[in-house]
Short mmCIF file of C-alpha atoms in Angstrom, two decimals:
data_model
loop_
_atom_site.label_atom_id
_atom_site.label_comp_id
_atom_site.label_asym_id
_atom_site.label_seq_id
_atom_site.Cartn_x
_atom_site.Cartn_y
_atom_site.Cartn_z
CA UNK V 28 -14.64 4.56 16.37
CA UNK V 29 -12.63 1.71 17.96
CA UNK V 30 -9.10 1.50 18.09
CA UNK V 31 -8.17 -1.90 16.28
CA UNK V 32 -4.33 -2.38 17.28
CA UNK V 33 -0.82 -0.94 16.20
CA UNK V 34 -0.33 -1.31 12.56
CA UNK V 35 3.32 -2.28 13.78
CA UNK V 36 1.82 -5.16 16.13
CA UNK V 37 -0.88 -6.50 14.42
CA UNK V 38 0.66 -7.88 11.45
CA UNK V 39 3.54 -9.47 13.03
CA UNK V 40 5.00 -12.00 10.79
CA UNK V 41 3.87 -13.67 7.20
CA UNK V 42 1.82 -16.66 6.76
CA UNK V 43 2.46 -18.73 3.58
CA UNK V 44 -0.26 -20.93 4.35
CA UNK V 45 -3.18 -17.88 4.39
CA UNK V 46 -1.20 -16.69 0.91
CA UNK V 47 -1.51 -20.15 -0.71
CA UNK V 48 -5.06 -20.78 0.39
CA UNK V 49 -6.09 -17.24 -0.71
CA UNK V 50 -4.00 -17.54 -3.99
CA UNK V 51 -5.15 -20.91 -4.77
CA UNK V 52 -9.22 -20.17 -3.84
CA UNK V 53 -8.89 -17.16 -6.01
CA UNK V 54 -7.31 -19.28 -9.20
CA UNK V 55 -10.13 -21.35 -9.33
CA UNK V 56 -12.71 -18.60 -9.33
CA UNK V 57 -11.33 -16.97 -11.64
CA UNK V 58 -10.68 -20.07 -14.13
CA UNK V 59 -14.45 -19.85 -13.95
CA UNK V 60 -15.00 -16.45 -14.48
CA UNK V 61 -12.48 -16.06 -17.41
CA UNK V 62 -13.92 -19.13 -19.31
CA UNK V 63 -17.00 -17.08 -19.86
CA UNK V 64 -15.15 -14.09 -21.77
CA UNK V 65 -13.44 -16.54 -23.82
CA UNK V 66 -16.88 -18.50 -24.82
CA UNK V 67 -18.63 -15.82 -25.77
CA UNK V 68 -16.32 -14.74 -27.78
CA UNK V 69 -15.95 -18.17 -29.64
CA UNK V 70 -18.57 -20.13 -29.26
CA UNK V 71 -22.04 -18.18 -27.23
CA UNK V 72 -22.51 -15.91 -30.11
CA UNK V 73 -22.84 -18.61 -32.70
CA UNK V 74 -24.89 -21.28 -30.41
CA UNK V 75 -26.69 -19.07 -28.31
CA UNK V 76 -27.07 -15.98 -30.79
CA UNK V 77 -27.05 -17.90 -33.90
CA UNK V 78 -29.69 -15.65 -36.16
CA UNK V 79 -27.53 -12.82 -35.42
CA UNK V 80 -24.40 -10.68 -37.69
CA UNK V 81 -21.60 -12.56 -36.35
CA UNK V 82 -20.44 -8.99 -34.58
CA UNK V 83 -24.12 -8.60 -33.54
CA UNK V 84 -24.18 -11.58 -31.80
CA UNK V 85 -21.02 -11.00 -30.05
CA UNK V 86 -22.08 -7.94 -28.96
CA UNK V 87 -25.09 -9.71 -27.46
CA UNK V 88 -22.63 -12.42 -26.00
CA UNK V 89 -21.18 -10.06 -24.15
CA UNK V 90 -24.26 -8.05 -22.84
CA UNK V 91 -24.43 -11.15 -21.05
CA UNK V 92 -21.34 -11.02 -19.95
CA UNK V 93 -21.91 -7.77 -18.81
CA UNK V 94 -24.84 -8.81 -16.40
CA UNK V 95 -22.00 -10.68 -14.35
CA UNK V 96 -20.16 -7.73 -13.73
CA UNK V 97 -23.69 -5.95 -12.71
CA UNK V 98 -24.08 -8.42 -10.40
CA UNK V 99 -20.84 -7.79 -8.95
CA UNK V 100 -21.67 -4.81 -6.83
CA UNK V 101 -24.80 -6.38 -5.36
CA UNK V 102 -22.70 -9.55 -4.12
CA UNK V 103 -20.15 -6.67 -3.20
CA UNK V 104 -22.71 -5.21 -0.87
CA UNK V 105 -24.00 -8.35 0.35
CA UNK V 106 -20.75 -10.31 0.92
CA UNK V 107 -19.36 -6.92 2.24
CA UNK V 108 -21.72 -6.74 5.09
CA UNK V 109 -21.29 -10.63 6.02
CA UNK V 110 -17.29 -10.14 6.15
CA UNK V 111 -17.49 -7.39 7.89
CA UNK V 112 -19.89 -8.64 10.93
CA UNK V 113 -19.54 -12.21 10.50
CA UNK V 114 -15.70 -12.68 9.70
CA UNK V 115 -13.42 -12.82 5.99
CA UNK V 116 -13.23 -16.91 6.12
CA UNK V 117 -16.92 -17.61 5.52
CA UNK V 118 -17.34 -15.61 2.77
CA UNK V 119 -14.39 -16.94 0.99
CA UNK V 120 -15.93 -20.75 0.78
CA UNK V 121 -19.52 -19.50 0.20
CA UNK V 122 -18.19 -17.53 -3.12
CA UNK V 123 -16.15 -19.94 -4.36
CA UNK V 124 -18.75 -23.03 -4.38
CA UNK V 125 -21.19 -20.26 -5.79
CA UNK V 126 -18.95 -19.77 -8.81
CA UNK V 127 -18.11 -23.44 -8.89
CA UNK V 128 -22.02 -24.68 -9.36
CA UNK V 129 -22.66 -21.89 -11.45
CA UNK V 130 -19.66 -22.65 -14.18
CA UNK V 131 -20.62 -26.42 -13.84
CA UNK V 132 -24.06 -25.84 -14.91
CA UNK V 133 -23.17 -23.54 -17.96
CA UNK V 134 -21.12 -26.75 -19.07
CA UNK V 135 -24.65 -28.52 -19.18
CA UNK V 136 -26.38 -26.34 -20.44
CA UNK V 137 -28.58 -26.91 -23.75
CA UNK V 138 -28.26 -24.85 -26.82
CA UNK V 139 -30.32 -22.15 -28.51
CA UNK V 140 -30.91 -24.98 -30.92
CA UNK V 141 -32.06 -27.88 -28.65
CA UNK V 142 -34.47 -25.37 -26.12
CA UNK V 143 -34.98 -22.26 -28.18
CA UNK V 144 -34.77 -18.84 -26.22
CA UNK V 145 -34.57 -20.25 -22.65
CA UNK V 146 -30.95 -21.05 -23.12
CA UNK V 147 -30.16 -17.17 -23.72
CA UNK V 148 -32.08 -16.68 -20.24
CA UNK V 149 -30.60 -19.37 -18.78
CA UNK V 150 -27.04 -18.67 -20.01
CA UNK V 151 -27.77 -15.24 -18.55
CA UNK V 152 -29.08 -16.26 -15.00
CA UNK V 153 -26.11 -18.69 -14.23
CA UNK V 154 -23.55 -15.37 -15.47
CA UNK V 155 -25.37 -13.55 -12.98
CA UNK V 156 -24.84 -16.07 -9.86
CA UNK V 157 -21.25 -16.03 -11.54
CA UNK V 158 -21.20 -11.84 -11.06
CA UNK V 159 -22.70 -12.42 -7.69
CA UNK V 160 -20.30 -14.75 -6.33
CA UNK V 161 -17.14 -12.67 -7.69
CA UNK V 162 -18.56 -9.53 -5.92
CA UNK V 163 -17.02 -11.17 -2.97
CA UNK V 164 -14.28 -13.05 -3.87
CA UNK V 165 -11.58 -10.94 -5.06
CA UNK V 166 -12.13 -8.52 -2.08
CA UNK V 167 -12.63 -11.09 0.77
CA UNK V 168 -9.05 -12.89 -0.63
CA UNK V 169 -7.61 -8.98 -0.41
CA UNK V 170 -8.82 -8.33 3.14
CA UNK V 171 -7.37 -11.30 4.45
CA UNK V 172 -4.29 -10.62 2.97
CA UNK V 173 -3.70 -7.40 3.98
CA UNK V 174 -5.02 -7.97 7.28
CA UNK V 175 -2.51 -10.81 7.99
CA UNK V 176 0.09 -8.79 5.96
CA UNK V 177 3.05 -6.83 8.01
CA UNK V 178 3.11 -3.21 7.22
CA UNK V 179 6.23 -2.97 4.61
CA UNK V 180 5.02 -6.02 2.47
CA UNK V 181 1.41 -4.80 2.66
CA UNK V 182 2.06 -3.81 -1.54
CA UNK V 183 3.34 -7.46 -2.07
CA UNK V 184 1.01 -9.72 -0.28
CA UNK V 185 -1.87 -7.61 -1.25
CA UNK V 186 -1.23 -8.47 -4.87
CA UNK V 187 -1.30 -11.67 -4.11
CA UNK V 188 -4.90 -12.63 -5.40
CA UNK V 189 -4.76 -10.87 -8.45
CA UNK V 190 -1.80 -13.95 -9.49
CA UNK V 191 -4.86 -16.08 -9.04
CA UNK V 192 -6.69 -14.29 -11.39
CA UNK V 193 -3.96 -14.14 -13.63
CA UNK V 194 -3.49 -17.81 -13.57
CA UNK V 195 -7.07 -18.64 -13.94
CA UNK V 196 -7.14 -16.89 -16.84
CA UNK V 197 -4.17 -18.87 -17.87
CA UNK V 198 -5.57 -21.90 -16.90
CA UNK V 199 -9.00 -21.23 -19.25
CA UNK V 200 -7.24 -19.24 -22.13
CA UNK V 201 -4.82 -22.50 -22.58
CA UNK V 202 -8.10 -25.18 -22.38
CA UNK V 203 -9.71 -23.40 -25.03
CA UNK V 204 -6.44 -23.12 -26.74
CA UNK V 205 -6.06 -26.42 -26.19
CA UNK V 206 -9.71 -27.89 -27.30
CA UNK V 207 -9.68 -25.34 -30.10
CA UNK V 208 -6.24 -26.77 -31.25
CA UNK V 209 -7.24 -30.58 -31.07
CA UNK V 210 -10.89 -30.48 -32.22
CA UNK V 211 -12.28 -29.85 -36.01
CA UNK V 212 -14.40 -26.73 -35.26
CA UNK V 213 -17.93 -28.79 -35.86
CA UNK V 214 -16.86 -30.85 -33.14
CA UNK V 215 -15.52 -27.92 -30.72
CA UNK V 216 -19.05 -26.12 -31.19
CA UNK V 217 -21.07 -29.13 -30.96
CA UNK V 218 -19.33 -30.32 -27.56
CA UNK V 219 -15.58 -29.62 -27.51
CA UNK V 220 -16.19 -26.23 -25.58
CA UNK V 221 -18.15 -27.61 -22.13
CA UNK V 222 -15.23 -29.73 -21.30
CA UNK V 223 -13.13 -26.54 -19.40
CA UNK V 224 -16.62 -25.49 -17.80
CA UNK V 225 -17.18 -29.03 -16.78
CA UNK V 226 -13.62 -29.27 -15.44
CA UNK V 227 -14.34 -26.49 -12.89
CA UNK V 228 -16.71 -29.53 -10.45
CA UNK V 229 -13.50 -30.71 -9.62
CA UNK V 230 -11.11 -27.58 -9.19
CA UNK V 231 -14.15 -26.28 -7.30
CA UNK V 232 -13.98 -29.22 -4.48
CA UNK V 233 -10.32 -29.08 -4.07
CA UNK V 234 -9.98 -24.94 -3.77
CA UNK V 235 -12.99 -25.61 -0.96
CA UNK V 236 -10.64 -28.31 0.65
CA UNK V 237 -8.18 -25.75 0.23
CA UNK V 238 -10.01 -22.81 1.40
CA UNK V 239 -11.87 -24.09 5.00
CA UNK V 240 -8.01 -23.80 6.21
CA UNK V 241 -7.80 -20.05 6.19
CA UNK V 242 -8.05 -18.67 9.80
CA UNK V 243 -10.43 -15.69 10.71
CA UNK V 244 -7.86 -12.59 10.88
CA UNK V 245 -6.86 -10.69 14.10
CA UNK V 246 -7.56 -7.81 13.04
CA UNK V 247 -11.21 -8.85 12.88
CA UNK V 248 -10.87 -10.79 16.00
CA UNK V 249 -9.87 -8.02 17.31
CA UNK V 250 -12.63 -5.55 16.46
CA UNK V 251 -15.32 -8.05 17.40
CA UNK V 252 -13.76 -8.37 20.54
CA UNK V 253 -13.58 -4.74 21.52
CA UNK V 254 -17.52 -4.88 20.14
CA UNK V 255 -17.26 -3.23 16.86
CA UNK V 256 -18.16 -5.79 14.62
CA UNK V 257 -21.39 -7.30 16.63
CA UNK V 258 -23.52 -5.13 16.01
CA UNK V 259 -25.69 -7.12 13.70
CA UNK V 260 -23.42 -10.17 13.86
CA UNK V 261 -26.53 -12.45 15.04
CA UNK V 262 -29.96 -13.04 13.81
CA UNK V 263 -31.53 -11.73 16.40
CA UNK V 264 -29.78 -8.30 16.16
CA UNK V 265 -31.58 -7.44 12.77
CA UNK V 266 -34.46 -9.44 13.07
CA UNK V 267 -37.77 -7.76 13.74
CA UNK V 268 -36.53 -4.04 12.39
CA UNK V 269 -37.61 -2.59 9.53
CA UNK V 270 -35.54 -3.13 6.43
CA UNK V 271 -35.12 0.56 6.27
CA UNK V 272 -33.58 0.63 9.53
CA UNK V 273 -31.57 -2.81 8.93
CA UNK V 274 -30.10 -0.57 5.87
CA UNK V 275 -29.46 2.35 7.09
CA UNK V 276 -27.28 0.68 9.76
CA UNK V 277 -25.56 -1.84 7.48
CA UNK V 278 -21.60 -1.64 6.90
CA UNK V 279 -22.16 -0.36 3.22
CA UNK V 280 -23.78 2.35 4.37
CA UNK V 281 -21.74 3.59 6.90
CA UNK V 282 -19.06 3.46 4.50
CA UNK V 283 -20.22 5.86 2.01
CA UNK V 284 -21.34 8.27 4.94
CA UNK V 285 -17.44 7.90 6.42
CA UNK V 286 -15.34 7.60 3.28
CA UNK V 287 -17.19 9.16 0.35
CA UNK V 288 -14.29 10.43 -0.98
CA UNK V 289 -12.33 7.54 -0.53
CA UNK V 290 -15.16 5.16 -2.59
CA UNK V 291 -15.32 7.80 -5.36
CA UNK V 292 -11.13 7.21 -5.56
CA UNK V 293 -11.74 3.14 -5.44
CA UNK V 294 -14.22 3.58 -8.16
CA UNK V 295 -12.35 5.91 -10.48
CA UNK V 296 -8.57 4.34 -10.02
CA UNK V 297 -9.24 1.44 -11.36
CA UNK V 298 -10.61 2.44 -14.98
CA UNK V 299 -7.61 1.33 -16.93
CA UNK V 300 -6.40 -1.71 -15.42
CA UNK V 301 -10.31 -2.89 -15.59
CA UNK V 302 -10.95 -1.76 -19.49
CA UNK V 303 -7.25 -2.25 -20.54
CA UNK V 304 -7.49 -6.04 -19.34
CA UNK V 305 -11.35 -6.68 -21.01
CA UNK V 306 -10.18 -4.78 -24.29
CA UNK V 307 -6.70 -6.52 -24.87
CA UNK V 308 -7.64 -9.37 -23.27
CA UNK V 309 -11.17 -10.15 -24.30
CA UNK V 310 -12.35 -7.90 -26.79
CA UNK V 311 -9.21 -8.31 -29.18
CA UNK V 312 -10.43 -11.88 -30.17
CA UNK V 313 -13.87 -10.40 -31.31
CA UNK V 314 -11.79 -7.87 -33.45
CA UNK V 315 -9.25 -10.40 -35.07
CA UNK V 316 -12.26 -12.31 -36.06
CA UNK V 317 -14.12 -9.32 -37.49
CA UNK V 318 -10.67 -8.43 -39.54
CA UNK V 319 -10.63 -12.24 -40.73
CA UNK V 320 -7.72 -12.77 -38.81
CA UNK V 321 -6.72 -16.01 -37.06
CA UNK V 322 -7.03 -15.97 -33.50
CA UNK V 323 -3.95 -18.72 -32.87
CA UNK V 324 -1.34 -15.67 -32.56
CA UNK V 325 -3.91 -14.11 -29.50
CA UNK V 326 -4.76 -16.71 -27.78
CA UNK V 327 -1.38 -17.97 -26.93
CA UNK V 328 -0.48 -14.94 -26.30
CA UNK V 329 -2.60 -13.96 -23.92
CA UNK V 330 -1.81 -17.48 -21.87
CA UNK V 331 1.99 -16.72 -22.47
CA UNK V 332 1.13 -12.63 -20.56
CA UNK V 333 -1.07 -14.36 -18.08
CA UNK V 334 1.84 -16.08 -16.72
CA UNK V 335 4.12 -13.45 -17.06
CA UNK V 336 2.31 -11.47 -15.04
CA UNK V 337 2.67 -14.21 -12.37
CA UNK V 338 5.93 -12.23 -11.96
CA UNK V 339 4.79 -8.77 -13.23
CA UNK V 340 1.98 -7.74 -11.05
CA UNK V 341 3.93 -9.01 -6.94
CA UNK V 342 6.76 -7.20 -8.84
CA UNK V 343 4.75 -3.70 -9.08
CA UNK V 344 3.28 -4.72 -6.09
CA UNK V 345 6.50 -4.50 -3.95
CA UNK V 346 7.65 -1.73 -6.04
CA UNK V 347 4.85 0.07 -4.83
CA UNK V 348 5.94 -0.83 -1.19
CA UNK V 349 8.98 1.10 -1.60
CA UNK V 350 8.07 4.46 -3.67
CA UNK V 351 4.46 4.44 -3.32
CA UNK V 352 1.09 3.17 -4.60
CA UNK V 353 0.35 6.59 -6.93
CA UNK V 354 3.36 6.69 -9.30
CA UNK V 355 2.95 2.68 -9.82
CA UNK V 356 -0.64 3.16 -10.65
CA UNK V 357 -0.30 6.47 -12.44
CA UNK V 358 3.14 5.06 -14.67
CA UNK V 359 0.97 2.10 -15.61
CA UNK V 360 -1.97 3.94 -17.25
CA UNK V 361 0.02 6.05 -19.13
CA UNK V 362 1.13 2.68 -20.41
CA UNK V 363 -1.94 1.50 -21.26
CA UNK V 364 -2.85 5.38 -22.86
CA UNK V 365 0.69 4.98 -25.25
CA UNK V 366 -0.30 1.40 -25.82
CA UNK V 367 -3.93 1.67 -27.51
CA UNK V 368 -3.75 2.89 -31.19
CA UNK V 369 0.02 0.66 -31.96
CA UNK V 370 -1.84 -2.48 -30.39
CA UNK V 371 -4.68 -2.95 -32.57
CA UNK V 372 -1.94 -1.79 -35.65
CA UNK V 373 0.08 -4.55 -34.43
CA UNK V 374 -2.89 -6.87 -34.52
CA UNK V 375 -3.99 -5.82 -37.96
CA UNK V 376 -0.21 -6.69 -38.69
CA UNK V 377 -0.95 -10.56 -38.09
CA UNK V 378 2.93 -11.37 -36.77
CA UNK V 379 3.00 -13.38 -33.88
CA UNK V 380 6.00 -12.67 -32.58
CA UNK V 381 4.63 -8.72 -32.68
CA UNK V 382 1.22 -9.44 -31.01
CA UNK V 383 3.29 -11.23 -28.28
CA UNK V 384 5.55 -8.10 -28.02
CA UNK V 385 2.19 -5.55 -27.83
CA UNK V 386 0.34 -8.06 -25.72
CA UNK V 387 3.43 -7.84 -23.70
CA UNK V 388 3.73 -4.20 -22.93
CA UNK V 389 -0.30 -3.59 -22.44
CA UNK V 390 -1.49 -6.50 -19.98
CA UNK V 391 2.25 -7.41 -19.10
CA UNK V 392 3.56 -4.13 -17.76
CA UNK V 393 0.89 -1.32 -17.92
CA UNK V 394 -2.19 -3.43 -16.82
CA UNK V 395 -0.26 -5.02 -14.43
CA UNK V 396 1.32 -1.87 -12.71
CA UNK V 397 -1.94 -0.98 -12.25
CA UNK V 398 -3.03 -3.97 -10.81
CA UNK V 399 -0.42 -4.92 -8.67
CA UNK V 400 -0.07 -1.55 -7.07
CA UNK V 401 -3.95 -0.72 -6.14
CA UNK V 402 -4.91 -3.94 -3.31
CA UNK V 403 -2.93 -2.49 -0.83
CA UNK V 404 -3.73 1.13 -1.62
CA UNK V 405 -8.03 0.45 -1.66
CA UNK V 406 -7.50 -1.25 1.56
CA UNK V 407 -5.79 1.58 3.31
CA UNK V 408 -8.27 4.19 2.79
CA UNK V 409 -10.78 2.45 4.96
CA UNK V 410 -10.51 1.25 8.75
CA UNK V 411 -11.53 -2.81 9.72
CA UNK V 412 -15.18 -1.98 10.53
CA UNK V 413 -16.16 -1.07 6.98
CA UNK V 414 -13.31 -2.10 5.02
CA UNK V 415 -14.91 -5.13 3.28
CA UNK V 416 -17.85 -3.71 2.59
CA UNK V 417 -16.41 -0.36 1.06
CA UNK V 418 -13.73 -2.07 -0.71
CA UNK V 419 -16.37 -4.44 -2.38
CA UNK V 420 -18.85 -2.56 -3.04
CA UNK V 421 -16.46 0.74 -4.41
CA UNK V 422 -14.29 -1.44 -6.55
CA UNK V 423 -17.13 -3.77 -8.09
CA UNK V 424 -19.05 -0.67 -9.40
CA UNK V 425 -15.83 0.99 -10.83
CA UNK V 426 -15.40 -2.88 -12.51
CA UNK V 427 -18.80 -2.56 -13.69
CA UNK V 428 -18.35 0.86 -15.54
CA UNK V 429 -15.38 0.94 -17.00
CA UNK V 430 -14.43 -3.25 -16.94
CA UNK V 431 -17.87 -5.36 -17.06
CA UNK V 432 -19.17 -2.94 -19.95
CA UNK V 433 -15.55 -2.52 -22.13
CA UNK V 434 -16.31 -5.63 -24.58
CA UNK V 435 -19.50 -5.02 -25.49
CA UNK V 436 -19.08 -1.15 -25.56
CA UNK V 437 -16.00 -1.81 -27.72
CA UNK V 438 -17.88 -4.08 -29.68
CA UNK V 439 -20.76 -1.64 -30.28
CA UNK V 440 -18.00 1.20 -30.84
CA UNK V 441 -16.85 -1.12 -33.63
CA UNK V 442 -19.83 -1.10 -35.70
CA UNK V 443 -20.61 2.34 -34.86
CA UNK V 444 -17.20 3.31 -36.47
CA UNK V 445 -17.83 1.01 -39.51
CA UNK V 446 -15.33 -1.65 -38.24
CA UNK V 447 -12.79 1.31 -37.40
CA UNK V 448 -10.85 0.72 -33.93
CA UNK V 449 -10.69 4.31 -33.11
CA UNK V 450 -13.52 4.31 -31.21
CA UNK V 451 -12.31 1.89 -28.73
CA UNK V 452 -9.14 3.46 -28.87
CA UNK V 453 -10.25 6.93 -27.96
CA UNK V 454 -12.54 4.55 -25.03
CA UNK V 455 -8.96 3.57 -23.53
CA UNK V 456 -7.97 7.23 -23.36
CA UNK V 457 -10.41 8.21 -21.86
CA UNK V 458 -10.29 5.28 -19.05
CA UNK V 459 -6.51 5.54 -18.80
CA UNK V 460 -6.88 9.39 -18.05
CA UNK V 461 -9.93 8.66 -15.16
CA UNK V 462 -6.78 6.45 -13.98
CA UNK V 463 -4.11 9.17 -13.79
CA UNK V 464 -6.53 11.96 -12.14
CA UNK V 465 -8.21 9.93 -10.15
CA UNK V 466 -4.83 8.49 -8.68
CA UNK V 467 -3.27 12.14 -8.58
CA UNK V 468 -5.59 13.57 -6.58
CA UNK V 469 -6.13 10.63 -3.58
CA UNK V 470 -3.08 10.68 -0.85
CA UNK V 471 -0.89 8.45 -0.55
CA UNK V 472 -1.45 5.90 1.83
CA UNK V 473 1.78 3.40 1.39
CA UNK V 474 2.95 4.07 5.21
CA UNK V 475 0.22 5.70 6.53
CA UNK V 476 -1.76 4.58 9.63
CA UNK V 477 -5.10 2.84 9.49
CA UNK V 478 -8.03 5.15 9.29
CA UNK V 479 -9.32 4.21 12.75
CA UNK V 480 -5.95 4.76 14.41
CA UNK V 481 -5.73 8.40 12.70
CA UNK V 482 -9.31 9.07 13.92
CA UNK V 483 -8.55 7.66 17.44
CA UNK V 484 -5.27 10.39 17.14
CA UNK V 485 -7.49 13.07 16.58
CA UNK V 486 -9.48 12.39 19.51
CA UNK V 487 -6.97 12.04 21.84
CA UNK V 488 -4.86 15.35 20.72
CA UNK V 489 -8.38 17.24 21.21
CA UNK V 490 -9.00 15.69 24.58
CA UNK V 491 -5.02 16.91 25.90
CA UNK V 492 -5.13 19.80 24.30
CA UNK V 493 -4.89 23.06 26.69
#
């Protein structure tokens, strides 16, 4: 394995204008993203479901919701390999005008009503593209982070792209809110609800403008330089080979034969900040409705959390810079674990100021412990030649099982328990604990040196030893 640099050289100083672009990119994908939770609950299950239970239908709603997130590891895999032999840059504009297109043309899409069952199908195949596209993007805006990132902010910068998620979701949350608030709800079903998809054609074009800025890294310069990542850089290098071959050498590969410990960590540690976020965040608009509650109180405050974690989650992320990545992670999920049955007790409650309180401690401070802390720690268990691809392909199929799955499996677990919460409650448990064991038995990497530099170590004590 190559050497790739001192972790105390390589990262020398920080660059605001890779943060902004990588923040900024990320925001807009993730407006896109988020709009589709919200619209499914709302509006997909009554214009794209309509002969349907209401909770039937938004259980169906979010099956297809779910087929983004199985898309995710697939666009994991195959933007993995690309950033990891091609360079992090590339990938970053290529996902983000995927999403873009994608969102656009859900905003123009015809109802169940107007084209019968192709607009289920269609609704479905443009969520996929959308799954496809975010299997790169949150990873790609990590990696070049942390690869630009000096050593004792690595916890900081790292978290980084998760305050463009967080404002995306503010951004969509508040245009529902906002279309929601200003039409009649005839007029918000019949048209009101394409306007924040539509929106995305332009925020797409200016995060692109935004995004072609972002230099290649040097720690990928580096490795392609010392020959590491050419392998199968070119055309011509996997062209003519058998796809069995082409696989078996591939980047994803190679990281489950060199780090299968390390994927099954990536996969596992991020249960409860994936189903905490989809169940509070998502799935507790389908339940108000199902209680005949109004949705006002939940909706604002999930756009009032989202920008509190614009603070929250760079805050755990430097606190994890200083005591470590596992008691961050692990103090979050219990969070989340204490959090469950009072939440939907609050929400059954109906008092704003309460659900703002609950909404508060769950996505606010245990979600976002979680969240803020992990970046850093998923990209130190792997060295530069794999790292995109095992990060990406790890952490999208842990987002698929416990994240992409949570609103429909809560939604299901609702009607199996005869409108009773305690199955979804007893579903956080259970993804709160993966959280805490999974975290407690990894290493802690906050200091550590990169993977390749450890290996390269090893070598060289064997090779001077008597």
């Amino acid at each position: 394995m190559t050497h790739t640099g001192s972790s105390a050289t390589r990262r020398p100083v920080f660059q605001p204008k890779v943060a902004l672009a990588a923040v900024f990119g990320t925001t807009v994908e993730w407006y896109d993203f988020a709009l589709y939770g919200t619209a499914a609950a709302l509006v997909f299950n009554k214009i794209y479901f309509p002969d349907s239970d209401p909770l039937v239908g938004a259980v169906l709603a979010y099956g297809t919701f779910a087929i983004g997130f199985l898309a995710r590891p697939l666009g994991g895999a195959y933007f993995g390999e690309r950033g990891d032999t091609r360079g992090r840059k590339g990938v970053l504009v290529a996902t983000l005008l995927m999403m873009g297109l994608a969102t656009t043309a859900i905003g123009l899409l015809p109802t169940h009503a107007q084209i019968g069952v192709a607009a289920p199908v269609l609704l479905t195949l443009l969520r996929f593209v959308q799954g496809f596209a975010a299997g790169g993007e949150k990873t790609g805006a990590l990696i070049i982070l942390f690869e630009n990132a000096p050593p004792k902010w690595r916890g900081l910068l790292t978290s980084l792209p998760a305050i463009g998620t967080g404002t995306g979701t503010l951004l969509s949350t508040g245009a529902f809110a906002l279309t929601t608030g200003l039409l009649s709800e005839d007029a918000f079903l019949a048209w009101g609800w394409r306007i924040p998809f539509l929106l995305s054609a332009g925020l797409t074009f200016f995060g692109l403008w935004v995004r072609r800025s972002l230099p290649e890294t040097a720690e990928f310069q580096q490795a392609r330089q010392a020959g590491s990542a050419t392998e199968t850089s070119a055309p011509s290098a996997t062209s003519g080979r058998p796809l069995r071959q082409r696989i078996a050498e591939s980047r994803c590969v190679a990281a489950w034969r060199r780090y299968p410990k390390e994927m099954l960590i990536v996969i596992g540690a991020g249960a409860a900040e994936n189903a905490g976020y989809y169940v509070f965040g998502t799935f507790s608009v389908t339940y108000a409705e199902d209680r005949g509650l109004p949705t006002a109180a939940l909706l604002s405050g999930i756009s009032l959390v989202a920008a509190v974690k614009l603070v929250t989650v760079p805050a755990f992320g430097a606190l994890s810079d200083r005591v470590g990545r596992r008691p961050v992670s692990i103090g979050g999920a219990l969070v989340l674990l204490a959090a469950a049955w009072p939440f939907f007790t609050v929400i059954d409650g109906g008092h704003t100021w309460a659900i703002w309180l609950a909404l508060f401690l769950t996505l606010g401070i245990g979600q976002s412990a979680v969240l803020g802390s992990q970046p850093a720690f998923f990209a130190e268990l792997f060295d530069t030649t794999v790292r995109f691809s095992a990060v990406g392909i790890a952490n999208n199929i842990g987002t698929v099982l416990t994240g992409g799955l949570a609103p429909m499996l809560a939604s299901a677990l609702l009607l199996w328990f005869d409108h009773s919460v305690t199955g979804v409650v007893v579903f956080i448990a259970l993804m709160s604990a993966l959280t805490v064991v999974t975290v407690a038995l990894a290493r802690e990497t906050r200091g550590a040196a990169d993977p390749a530099e450890e290996t390269t170590s090893r070598k060289e004590n064997l090779q001077t030893a008597p």
